[in-house]
Amino acid sequence: MNTLFDKIWDKHVVQIVKDGPTQLYIDRLYCHEVTSPQAFAGLRRRGLKCFRPDHIYCMPDHNTPTHDQDKPIEDPISKKQVDTLAQNAKDFGLSYYGMLDPRNGIIHVVGPERGLTLPGMTIVCGDSHTSTHGAMGAVAFGIGTSEVEMVMASQCILQQKPKTMRITVNGRLGRGVTAKDLALYIMSKITTSGATGYFVEYAGEAVRNLSMEGRLTLCNLSIEMGSRGGMVAPDETTFAYLKGREFAPKGADWDKAVAYWKTLKSGNDAVFDKEVTFDAADIQPMITYGTNPGMGIAITARIPAAQSSSDKKALKYMDFQEGDAMLGKHVDYVFLGACTNGRIEDFRAFASVVKGHHKAEGLTAWLVPGSWEVKKQIEAEGLDKVLAEAGFEIRQPGCSACLAMNDDKIPAGKYSVSTSNRNFEGRQGPGSRTMLASPLTAAAAAITGVVTDPRTYLK
């Protein structure tokens, strides 16, 4: 019996090149401003149009400021990249959601919330965190610029079929333990290269009990384990999330689609190339202490002894010592957002912790919705008022402080508790020091000014 991945992959095979790659049909190509300019330039050089323009959706997110989006972008490089995408989308007749468009946001947040991402699809983007969309039961992965051009020109891509891995998490997650903690825990156990060469399917009670937002967070971080992508089989949670969304099927087409989507699961006798199992009861709120997402520990634990020269280098960069407790570590900045944790559920979680408290003195907090739709929902639920009373401001949508490609940069030497996906050296700004954590842990740090166990503040 085939795995879920095999079922979707095999349905999209156009041809298999002998002793070579597979030609795979792609249902959806997402484009942002960073990795697409060279692909469009390549099409122009060859005098080609986009083969199926209605399957391609474009929006700026990496370079967009998270304030004053009604004014011209001040940074000349960012402005050029955003303007270039707008012009390319217009020239090639592609759907484009620009800044201030109510459909704009981080592309990996907008795709699912608009119903553009659907179960059974193959989805690519010139961005590693395309793995996010696998949460909907799709085969989704990041590609390089030359491959973006290939998909634009032919709606196909040449790929070697990856191996399959199933990660099963049995039992229920404990109080204050989120999908982010689950992902950081898995990485701490299998390392950032533990899934290299594999496409991961997440299974087990803990995964089935995750909300759609939680599944999107989990699959977003698949790439940080080295995998090509991650996915969760679609179920009633998926269908309830998608029903009524802008691009989701309607009426009889919806019923037909759901009937097909229900077949998208690995059989009881499906064989994976690798199986890994964890117990949800072993997982606590997590936080990273080093410079890759795999360097994570339970928030109540102490920093372990360095196992390699790279571990020593990471501790030196962070100015942390072996044996240090993470609890009580000073925090200068808190960032809530990114394609990892910029959804409505993340803002609800953050607000639930800070309600009735106040932002720590001297701390800077950037709360950045993943889309205008998320911002609209924050306001509809009154979360903006709860956050404002606690001293926090909601910014405008964008990738923000996830990466140093816009105005939201952490200064050198400063410490950030971030809900984003990468804590590499300089990722949030040259010399910045990043601790990855969940929205609950970020909220606890935001009101105390130090790394704090969020369970202390849970109602």
mmCIF file of C-alpha atoms in Angstrom, residues 105-291:
data_model
loop_
_atom_site.group_PDB
_atom_site.id
_atom_site.type_symbol
_atom_site.label_atom_id
_atom_site.label_comp_id
_atom_site.label_asym_id
_atom_site.label_seq_id
_atom_site.Cartn_x
_atom_site.Cartn_y
_atom_site.Cartn_z
ATOM 1 C CA GLY A 105 0.482 38.779 3.601
ATOM 2 C CA ILE A 106 3.175 36.157 3.991
ATOM 3 C CA ILE A 107 2.647 33.809 1.081
ATOM 4 C CA HIS A 108 2.695 30.698 3.301
ATOM 5 C CA VAL A 109 -0.051 32.183 5.474
ATOM 6 C CA VAL A 110 -2.193 33.489 2.604
ATOM 7 C CA GLY A 111 -2.164 30.262 0.535
ATOM 8 C CA PRO A 112 -4.041 28.137 3.080
ATOM 9 C CA GLU A 113 -6.311 30.920 4.385
ATOM 10 C CA ARG A 114 -7.521 31.750 0.860
ATOM 11 C CA GLY A 115 -8.114 28.099 -0.025
ATOM 12 C CA LEU A 116 -5.450 28.293 -2.730
ATOM 13 C CA THR A 117 -3.667 25.427 -0.983
ATOM 14 C CA LEU A 118 -5.788 22.278 -1.124
ATOM 15 C CA PRO A 119 -5.312 18.585 -0.243
ATOM 16 C CA GLY A 120 -3.746 16.424 -2.946
ATOM 17 C CA MET A 121 -1.953 19.306 -4.655
ATOM 18 C CA THR A 122 1.678 19.656 -5.639
ATOM 19 C CA ILE A 123 2.872 23.110 -4.589
ATOM 20 C CA VAL A 124 6.231 24.853 -5.032
ATOM 21 C CA CYS A 125 7.754 28.245 -4.293
ATOM 22 C CA GLY A 126 11.273 29.648 -4.335
ATOM 23 C CA ASP A 127 11.311 29.485 -0.546
ATOM 24 C CA SER A 128 12.281 26.607 1.728
ATOM 25 C CA HIS A 129 9.298 27.094 4.051
ATOM 26 C CA THR A 130 6.906 26.049 1.281
ATOM 27 C CA SER A 131 6.818 22.872 3.382
ATOM 28 C CA THR A 132 4.152 24.724 5.439
ATOM 29 C CA HIS A 133 1.446 23.872 2.888
ATOM 30 C CA GLY A 134 1.930 20.144 3.492
ATOM 31 C CA ALA A 135 -0.243 20.591 6.569
ATOM 32 C CA MET A 136 -3.243 20.622 4.223
ATOM 33 C CA GLY A 137 -2.342 17.182 2.872
ATOM 34 C CA ALA A 138 -0.331 18.458 -0.104
ATOM 35 C CA VAL A 139 3.127 17.682 -1.454
ATOM 36 C CA ALA A 140 4.755 21.093 -1.026
ATOM 37 C CA PHE A 141 8.442 21.965 -1.193
ATOM 38 C CA GLY A 142 10.837 24.819 -1.863
ATOM 39 C CA ILE A 143 12.738 25.103 -5.145
ATOM 40 C CA GLY A 144 15.598 27.134 -6.602
ATOM 41 C CA THR A 145 15.345 30.068 -8.984
ATOM 42 C CA SER A 146 16.128 28.035 -12.122
ATOM 43 C CA GLU A 147 13.381 25.602 -11.089
ATOM 44 C CA VAL A 148 10.945 28.500 -10.600
ATOM 45 C CA GLU A 149 11.629 29.435 -14.227
ATOM 46 C CA MET A 150 11.085 25.808 -15.248
ATOM 47 C CA VAL A 151 7.663 25.707 -13.588
ATOM 48 C CA MET A 152 6.676 29.077 -15.050
ATOM 49 C CA ALA A 153 7.569 27.872 -18.547
ATOM 50 C CA SER A 154 6.101 24.358 -18.384
ATOM 51 C CA GLN A 155 4.064 23.932 -15.151
ATOM 52 C CA CYS A 156 6.368 20.964 -14.526
ATOM 53 C CA ILE A 157 9.588 20.340 -12.636
ATOM 54 C CA LEU A 158 12.340 17.724 -12.776
ATOM 55 C CA GLN A 159 12.828 16.086 -9.377
ATOM 56 C CA GLN A 160 14.337 12.967 -7.865
ATOM 57 C CA LYS A 161 11.687 11.225 -5.795
ATOM 58 C CA PRO A 162 12.651 11.518 -2.111
ATOM 59 C CA LYS A 163 12.449 8.717 0.444
ATOM 60 C CA THR A 164 9.581 8.673 2.936
ATOM 61 C CA MET A 165 9.666 8.993 6.728
ATOM 62 C CA ARG A 166 6.826 8.821 9.217
ATOM 63 C CA ILE A 167 7.144 10.630 12.542
ATOM 64 C CA THR A 168 4.497 9.393 14.963
ATOM 65 C CA VAL A 169 3.764 11.256 18.193
ATOM 66 C CA ASN A 170 1.657 9.153 20.557
ATOM 67 C CA GLY A 171 -0.472 10.540 23.393
ATOM 68 C CA ARG A 172 -1.604 14.084 24.104
ATOM 69 C CA LEU A 173 0.493 17.205 24.453
ATOM 70 C CA GLY A 174 0.633 18.606 27.981
ATOM 71 C CA ARG A 175 -0.531 21.956 29.313
ATOM 72 C CA GLY A 176 1.263 24.861 27.657
ATOM 73 C CA VAL A 177 2.885 22.622 25.025
ATOM 74 C CA THR A 178 2.205 23.768 21.458
ATOM 75 C CA ALA A 179 2.935 22.621 17.909
ATOM 76 C CA LYS A 180 6.039 24.843 17.999
ATOM 77 C CA ASP A 181 7.311 22.997 21.063
ATOM 78 C CA LEU A 182 6.569 19.681 19.359
ATOM 79 C CA ALA A 183 8.630 20.685 16.310
ATOM 80 C CA LEU A 184 11.537 22.001 18.408
ATOM 81 C CA TYR A 185 11.479 18.795 20.472
ATOM 82 C CA ILE A 186 11.612 16.561 17.380
ATOM 83 C CA MET A 187 14.556 18.586 16.019
ATOM 84 C CA SER A 188 16.379 18.370 19.337
ATOM 85 C CA LYS A 189 16.123 14.573 19.101
ATOM 86 C CA ILE A 190 16.807 13.855 15.422
ATOM 87 C CA THR A 191 18.973 16.977 14.737
ATOM 88 C CA THR A 192 18.728 19.442 11.867
ATOM 89 C CA SER A 193 19.955 16.802 9.408
ATOM 90 C CA GLY A 194 17.948 13.858 10.732
ATOM 91 C CA ALA A 195 15.392 13.937 7.915
ATOM 92 C CA THR A 196 17.741 14.792 5.035
ATOM 93 C CA GLY A 197 16.594 13.122 1.826
ATOM 94 C CA TYR A 198 13.141 12.315 3.196
ATOM 95 C CA PHE A 199 9.619 13.622 2.852
ATOM 96 C CA VAL A 200 8.028 13.437 6.300
ATOM 97 C CA GLU A 201 4.474 12.472 7.203
ATOM 98 C CA TYR A 202 3.422 13.385 10.752
ATOM 99 C CA ALA A 203 1.029 10.982 12.461
ATOM 100 C CA GLY A 204 -0.247 9.914 15.849
ATOM 101 C CA GLU A 205 -2.776 11.219 18.376
ATOM 102 C CA ALA A 206 -0.811 14.363 19.222
ATOM 103 C CA VAL A 207 -0.689 15.385 15.546
ATOM 104 C CA ARG A 208 -4.350 14.543 14.875
ATOM 105 C CA ASN A 209 -5.338 16.717 17.835
ATOM 106 C CA LEU A 210 -3.506 19.774 16.480
ATOM 107 C CA SER A 211 -5.571 22.606 15.029
ATOM 108 C CA MET A 212 -4.997 23.554 11.392
ATOM 109 C CA GLU A 213 -2.792 26.428 12.560
ATOM 110 C CA GLY A 214 -0.771 24.010 14.677
ATOM 111 C CA ARG A 215 -0.276 21.636 11.761
ATOM 112 C CA LEU A 216 0.885 24.526 9.578
ATOM 113 C CA THR A 217 3.475 25.430 12.242
ATOM 114 C CA LEU A 218 4.692 21.833 12.472
ATOM 115 C CA CYS A 219 5.032 21.392 8.707
ATOM 116 C CA ASN A 220 6.674 24.820 8.387
ATOM 117 C CA LEU A 221 9.558 23.581 10.538
ATOM 118 C CA SER A 222 9.997 20.309 8.610
ATOM 119 C CA ILE A 223 12.662 21.923 6.469
ATOM 120 C CA GLU A 224 14.722 22.660 9.596
ATOM 121 C CA MET A 225 15.196 18.902 10.073
ATOM 122 C CA GLY A 226 16.722 18.678 6.599
ATOM 123 C CA SER A 227 13.632 17.136 4.978
ATOM 124 C CA ARG A 228 12.274 18.027 1.547
ATOM 125 C CA GLY A 229 8.906 18.673 3.142
ATOM 126 C CA GLY A 230 6.374 17.583 5.720
ATOM 127 C CA MET A 231 2.714 16.692 5.549
ATOM 128 C CA VAL A 232 -0.335 15.700 7.569
ATOM 129 C CA ALA A 233 -3.154 13.587 6.127
ATOM 130 C CA PRO A 234 -6.303 15.670 5.551
ATOM 131 C CA ASP A 235 -9.236 14.972 7.875
ATOM 132 C CA GLU A 236 -12.305 16.679 9.316
ATOM 133 C CA THR A 237 -10.100 19.402 10.831
ATOM 134 C CA THR A 238 -8.767 20.172 7.337
ATOM 135 C CA PHE A 239 -12.186 20.144 5.706
ATOM 136 C CA ALA A 240 -13.724 22.411 8.381
ATOM 137 C CA TYR A 241 -10.856 24.881 7.943
ATOM 138 C CA LEU A 242 -11.213 24.997 4.145
ATOM 139 C CA LYS A 243 -15.001 25.085 3.792
ATOM 140 C CA GLY A 244 -16.219 28.423 2.450
ATOM 141 C CA ARG A 245 -12.766 29.861 1.755
ATOM 142 C CA GLU A 246 -12.370 31.985 -1.364
ATOM 143 C CA PHE A 247 -10.727 29.447 -3.681
ATOM 144 C CA ALA A 248 -12.041 26.244 -2.077
ATOM 145 C CA PRO A 249 -14.522 24.231 -4.169
ATOM 146 C CA LYS A 250 -18.199 25.122 -3.726
ATOM 147 C CA GLY A 251 -21.494 23.190 -3.835
ATOM 148 C CA ALA A 252 -21.354 19.827 -5.594
ATOM 149 C CA ASP A 253 -17.678 20.394 -6.381
ATOM 150 C CA TRP A 254 -17.012 20.621 -2.626
ATOM 151 C CA ASP A 255 -18.688 17.267 -1.968
ATOM 152 C CA LYS A 256 -16.752 15.664 -4.803
ATOM 153 C CA ALA A 257 -13.471 17.163 -3.560
ATOM 154 C CA VAL A 258 -14.009 16.004 0.042
ATOM 155 C CA ALA A 259 -14.810 12.482 -1.182
ATOM 156 C CA TYR A 260 -11.422 12.430 -2.951
ATOM 157 C CA TRP A 261 -9.574 14.082 -0.065
ATOM 158 C CA LYS A 262 -10.804 11.349 2.280
ATOM 159 C CA THR A 263 -8.787 8.828 0.233
ATOM 160 C CA LEU A 264 -5.580 10.794 0.875
ATOM 161 C CA LYS A 265 -4.058 8.833 3.724
ATOM 162 C CA SER A 266 -1.417 6.175 4.184
ATOM 163 C CA GLY A 267 -2.859 2.680 4.427
ATOM 164 C CA ASN A 268 -2.385 0.503 7.493
ATOM 165 C CA ASP A 269 0.126 -1.553 5.511
ATOM 166 C CA ALA A 270 1.975 1.455 4.019
ATOM 167 C CA VAL A 271 5.742 1.025 4.122
ATOM 168 C CA PHE A 272 7.975 4.007 4.927
ATOM 169 C CA ASP A 273 11.720 4.107 4.396
ATOM 170 C CA LYS A 274 12.113 5.251 7.999
ATOM 171 C CA GLU A 275 9.862 5.334 11.076
ATOM 172 C CA VAL A 276 10.422 7.485 14.195
ATOM 173 C CA THR A 277 8.157 7.507 17.255
ATOM 174 C CA PHE A 278 7.873 9.921 20.192
ATOM 175 C CA ASP A 279 5.721 10.162 23.313
ATOM 176 C CA ALA A 280 3.882 13.471 23.741
ATOM 177 C CA ALA A 281 4.155 13.162 27.522
ATOM 178 C CA ASP A 282 7.930 13.708 27.257
ATOM 179 C CA ILE A 283 7.548 17.159 25.694
ATOM 180 C CA GLN A 284 7.652 20.418 27.665
ATOM 181 C CA PRO A 285 7.660 24.033 26.454
ATOM 182 C CA MET A 286 10.913 24.347 24.491
ATOM 183 C CA ILE A 287 13.473 27.075 23.807
ATOM 184 C CA THR A 288 16.676 27.156 21.766
ATOM 185 C CA TYR A 289 20.025 28.108 23.258
ATOM 186 C CA GLY A 290 22.290 27.920 20.188
ATOM 187 C CA THR A 291 22.476 28.904 16.529
#
